[in-house]
Coordinates of C-alpha atoms and ligand atoms in Angstrom, one line a residue:
M1 CA 0.0 0.0 0.0
V2 CA 1.3 3.5 -0.9
K3 CA 1.6 5.6 2.2
L4 CA 0.1 9.1 2.3
Q5 CA 2.4 11.8 3.8
V6 CA 1.0 15.3 4.6
A7 CA 3.6 18.0 4.3
I8 CA 2.6 20.7 6.8
D9 CA 4.1 24.0 5.6
L10 CA 2.4 26.2 8.2
L11 CA 4.4 28.3 10.7
K12 CA 2.7 27.7 14.1
I13 CA 2.7 24.3 15.8
E14 CA -0.8 24.9 17.2
D15 CA -2.1 25.3 13.6
A16 CA -0.1 22.3 12.4
I17 CA -1.5 20.1 15.2
A18 CA -5.0 21.4 14.5
L19 CA -4.6 20.4 10.8
A20 CA -3.1 17.0 11.7
T21 CA -6.1 16.4 14.0
K22 CA -8.5 16.9 11.1
V23 CA -6.6 14.7 8.6
A24 CA -4.9 12.0 10.8
P25 CA -7.5 9.3 10.0
Y26 CA -6.3 9.3 6.4
I27 CA -2.5 10.0 6.9
D28 CA 0.4 7.6 7.5
I29 CA 3.2 10.1 7.9
I30 CA 3.0 13.6 9.4
E31 CA 5.7 15.9 8.0
L32 CA 6.7 19.0 9.8
G33 CA 7.8 21.2 6.9
T34 CA 11.2 23.0 7.0
P35 CA 9.6 26.5 7.7
L36 CA 7.6 25.0 10.6
I37 CA 10.8 23.5 12.1
K38 CA 12.6 26.8 11.6
S39 CA 9.7 28.6 13.3
E40 CA 9.1 26.2 16.2
G41 CA 12.3 24.3 16.7
L42 CA 12.8 20.9 18.2
S43 CA 9.9 21.4 20.6
G44 CA 7.5 21.5 17.7
I45 CA 8.6 18.0 16.8
R46 CA 8.1 16.8 20.4
K47 CA 4.6 18.4 20.5
M48 CA 3.6 16.8 17.3
K49 CA 4.8 13.3 18.3
D50 CA 3.2 13.6 21.7
A51 CA -0.1 14.5 20.0
F52 CA 0.2 11.6 17.5
P53 CA 2.2 8.9 19.1
D54 CA 0.8 6.3 16.7
K55 CA 1.7 8.2 13.5
L56 CA 5.1 8.4 11.8
V57 CA 6.5 11.9 12.2
L58 CA 8.9 13.2 9.6
A59 CA 11.1 16.2 10.4
D60 CA 11.9 18.0 7.1
F61 CA 15.3 19.3 8.2
K62 CA 16.9 19.3 4.7
T63 CA 20.2 18.8 6.4
A64 CA 23.3 19.8 4.4
D65 CA 26.0 19.1 6.9
A66 CA 26.6 17.4 10.3
G67 CA 24.3 14.6 9.4
E68 CA 24.8 12.5 12.5
L69 CA 24.4 15.4 14.9
E70 CA 21.2 16.8 13.2
A71 CA 19.7 13.3 13.0
D72 CA 20.4 12.8 16.7
M73 CA 18.6 16.1 17.4
A74 CA 15.6 15.1 15.2
F75 CA 15.2 11.6 16.6
G76 CA 15.9 12.8 20.2
A77 CA 12.9 15.1 19.7
G78 CA 10.6 12.3 18.6
A79 CA 10.9 12.2 14.8
D80 CA 10.7 8.9 13.1
Y81 CA 12.3 10.2 9.9
I82 CA 14.7 13.1 9.1
T83 CA 15.4 14.4 5.6
I84 CA 18.9 14.9 4.4
L85 CA 19.8 16.7 1.2
G86 CA 20.8 14.4 -1.7
A87 CA 22.9 17.4 -3.0
T88 CA 25.2 17.1 0.0
G89 CA 28.1 14.6 0.4
D90 CA 27.9 10.9 1.0
S91 CA 29.4 11.3 4.4
T92 CA 26.5 13.5 5.6
I93 CA 24.0 10.9 4.5
A94 CA 26.1 8.1 6.1
G95 CA 26.3 10.0 9.4
A96 CA 22.6 10.4 9.5
V97 CA 22.1 6.7 8.7
K98 CA 24.4 5.8 11.6
S99 CA 22.2 7.9 13.9
A100 CA 19.0 6.3 12.5
K101 CA 20.4 2.8 13.1
A102 CA 21.2 3.7 16.7
H103 CA 17.7 5.1 17.3
G104 CA 15.8 2.5 15.3
K105 CA 14.5 5.3 12.9
G106 CA 14.9 6.2 9.3
V107 CA 16.6 8.6 6.9
V108 CA 14.9 10.1 3.8
V109 CA 17.1 11.7 1.2
D110 CA 15.6 14.7 -0.5
T111 CA 16.7 15.2 -4.1
I112 CA 15.7 18.9 -4.3
G113 CA 18.1 20.7 -6.5
V114 CA 19.8 17.5 -7.7
K115 CA 20.2 17.2 -11.5
D116 CA 20.2 13.5 -11.9
R117 CA 17.6 12.5 -9.2
V118 CA 17.4 8.8 -10.2
K119 CA 21.2 8.2 -10.0
R120 CA 21.3 10.0 -6.6
A121 CA 18.3 8.1 -5.4
Q122 CA 20.1 4.8 -6.1
E123 CA 23.3 6.0 -4.4
A124 CA 21.4 7.2 -1.3
I125 CA 19.6 3.9 -0.9
A126 CA 23.0 2.1 -1.2
L127 CA 24.2 4.4 1.7
G128 CA 21.3 3.2 3.8
A129 CA 18.5 5.7 3.3
E130 CA 15.0 4.2 3.9
F131 CA 13.5 5.9 0.9
V132 CA 14.3 8.9 -1.4
E133 CA 12.1 11.8 -2.1
L134 CA 11.9 12.7 -5.8
H135 CA 11.2 16.3 -5.1
A136 CA 10.5 19.5 -7.0
G137 CA 10.4 22.2 -4.3
L138 CA 8.0 25.2 -4.2
D139 CA 10.4 27.4 -6.2
E140 CA 10.9 24.7 -8.9
Q141 CA 7.1 24.2 -9.1
A142 CA 6.7 27.9 -9.7
E143 CA 9.0 27.8 -12.7
E144 CA 7.4 28.0 -16.1
G145 CA 6.6 24.7 -17.7
Y146 CA 7.0 22.6 -14.5
S147 CA 5.1 19.3 -14.6
I148 CA 5.0 16.6 -11.9
Q149 CA 5.1 14.2 -14.9
V150 CA 9.0 14.4 -14.8
L151 CA 9.0 13.0 -11.2
I152 CA 6.4 10.3 -12.2
D153 CA 8.6 9.2 -15.1
E154 CA 11.7 9.1 -12.8
A155 CA 9.9 7.0 -10.2
K156 CA 9.1 4.4 -12.8
T157 CA 12.8 4.0 -13.7
A158 CA 14.4 4.4 -10.2
G159 CA 14.2 0.8 -9.2
V160 CA 14.6 1.8 -5.5
S161 CA 12.1 3.0 -2.8
V162 CA 11.0 6.6 -3.5
S163 CA 8.4 9.1 -2.7
I164 CA 7.2 12.0 -4.9
A165 CA 6.7 15.5 -3.6
G166 CA 6.0 18.6 -5.7
G167 CA 2.4 19.1 -6.8
V168 CA 0.7 15.9 -5.7
N169 CA -3.0 16.5 -5.7
L170 CA -6.3 14.9 -6.7
S171 CA -5.5 15.1 -10.4
S172 CA -2.0 13.6 -10.2
I173 CA -2.2 11.1 -7.3
T174 CA -3.3 8.1 -9.4
A175 CA -0.4 8.5 -11.8
V176 CA 1.9 9.0 -8.8
K177 CA 0.6 5.7 -7.3
E178 CA 0.9 3.9 -10.5
S179 CA 4.6 5.0 -10.9
G180 CA 5.4 2.5 -8.0
V181 CA 6.2 5.0 -5.2
T182 CA 6.4 3.9 -1.6
V183 CA 5.0 7.3 -0.3
A184 CA 3.0 10.1 -1.9
V185 CA 3.6 13.5 -0.3
A186 CA 0.8 16.1 -0.4
G187 CA 1.2 19.6 1.1
A188 CA -0.8 22.4 -0.4
A189 CA -3.4 20.0 -1.7
I190 CA -4.3 19.3 1.9
Y191 CA -3.3 22.3 4.1
G192 CA -4.5 24.7 1.4
A193 CA -7.8 22.9 0.8
E194 CA -11.1 24.5 1.9
D195 CA -11.9 21.2 3.7
P196 CA -8.5 19.5 4.5
A197 CA -10.2 16.3 5.9
K198 CA -12.2 15.8 2.7
A199 CA -9.1 16.4 0.6
A200 CA -7.0 13.9 2.6
K201 CA -9.8 11.4 2.5
E202 CA -10.1 11.6 -1.2
L203 CA -6.4 11.4 -1.7
K204 CA -6.3 8.3 0.5
E205 CA -9.2 6.7 -1.3
L206 CA -7.4 7.2 -4.7
L207 CA -4.3 5.5 -3.2
L208 CA -6.4 2.6 -2.0
A209 CA -8.4 2.2 -5.2
Ligands
LIG1 O1 9.2 20.2 1.1 C1 8.5 21.1 0.6 C2 9.1 22.3 0.0 O2 10.5 22.3 0.1 C3 7.0 20.9 0.4 O3 6.5 20.5 1.6 C4 6.8 19.8 -0.6 O4 7.3 20.2 -1.8 C5 5.3 19.6 -0.8 O5 4.8 20.4 -1.8 P1 3.3 20.6 -2.3 O6 2.7 21.7 -1.4 O7 3.4 20.9 -3.7 O8 2.6 19.3 -2.1

């Protein structure tokens, strides 16, 4: 079954927990987005995990250096996953993987800004990442001509465990699922929806269909 991850790109933990409360029945992984972590710090991760002990919590650190130290921080605060940038060196990913093994948690490598996402995904899995996020960030999505199709095509050829993030919504989620991903990540399609619970439910139903 393809897991559904909600990316919460809000700035206040109270708002993030309120959103997560609405959508939790349909969500497998609750992601604290990078702006939320910068705004609320490690205590935001702790509050989210305490509110949802039975959900997987992903801290979108986008770590570029000191992989082991930052992973220790995220896992110590209650995260089940941390993201490490694929654009950084192998030793940063390896350091985070060392921490993940010590804590019984997982590393997700984020390919934002990486030119050859498929090659880097394969390298990251060989380094011990649990899965790799094929990711077009908010800025890349705003560029003229962006289409999520490029990520869908990459997922089909990756041959390793990947998620897709960057415009997953009701129109694209079936193609995302059929590309063979492990996880589908939806941010604005849920937190920006008029009725986030309805949006999350519909996304989950399409993943289960
Ligand atoms: O990590 C992120 C930005 O760096 C976003 O959370 C991720 O891209 C989800 O995006 P969307 O709102 O398009 O679903």
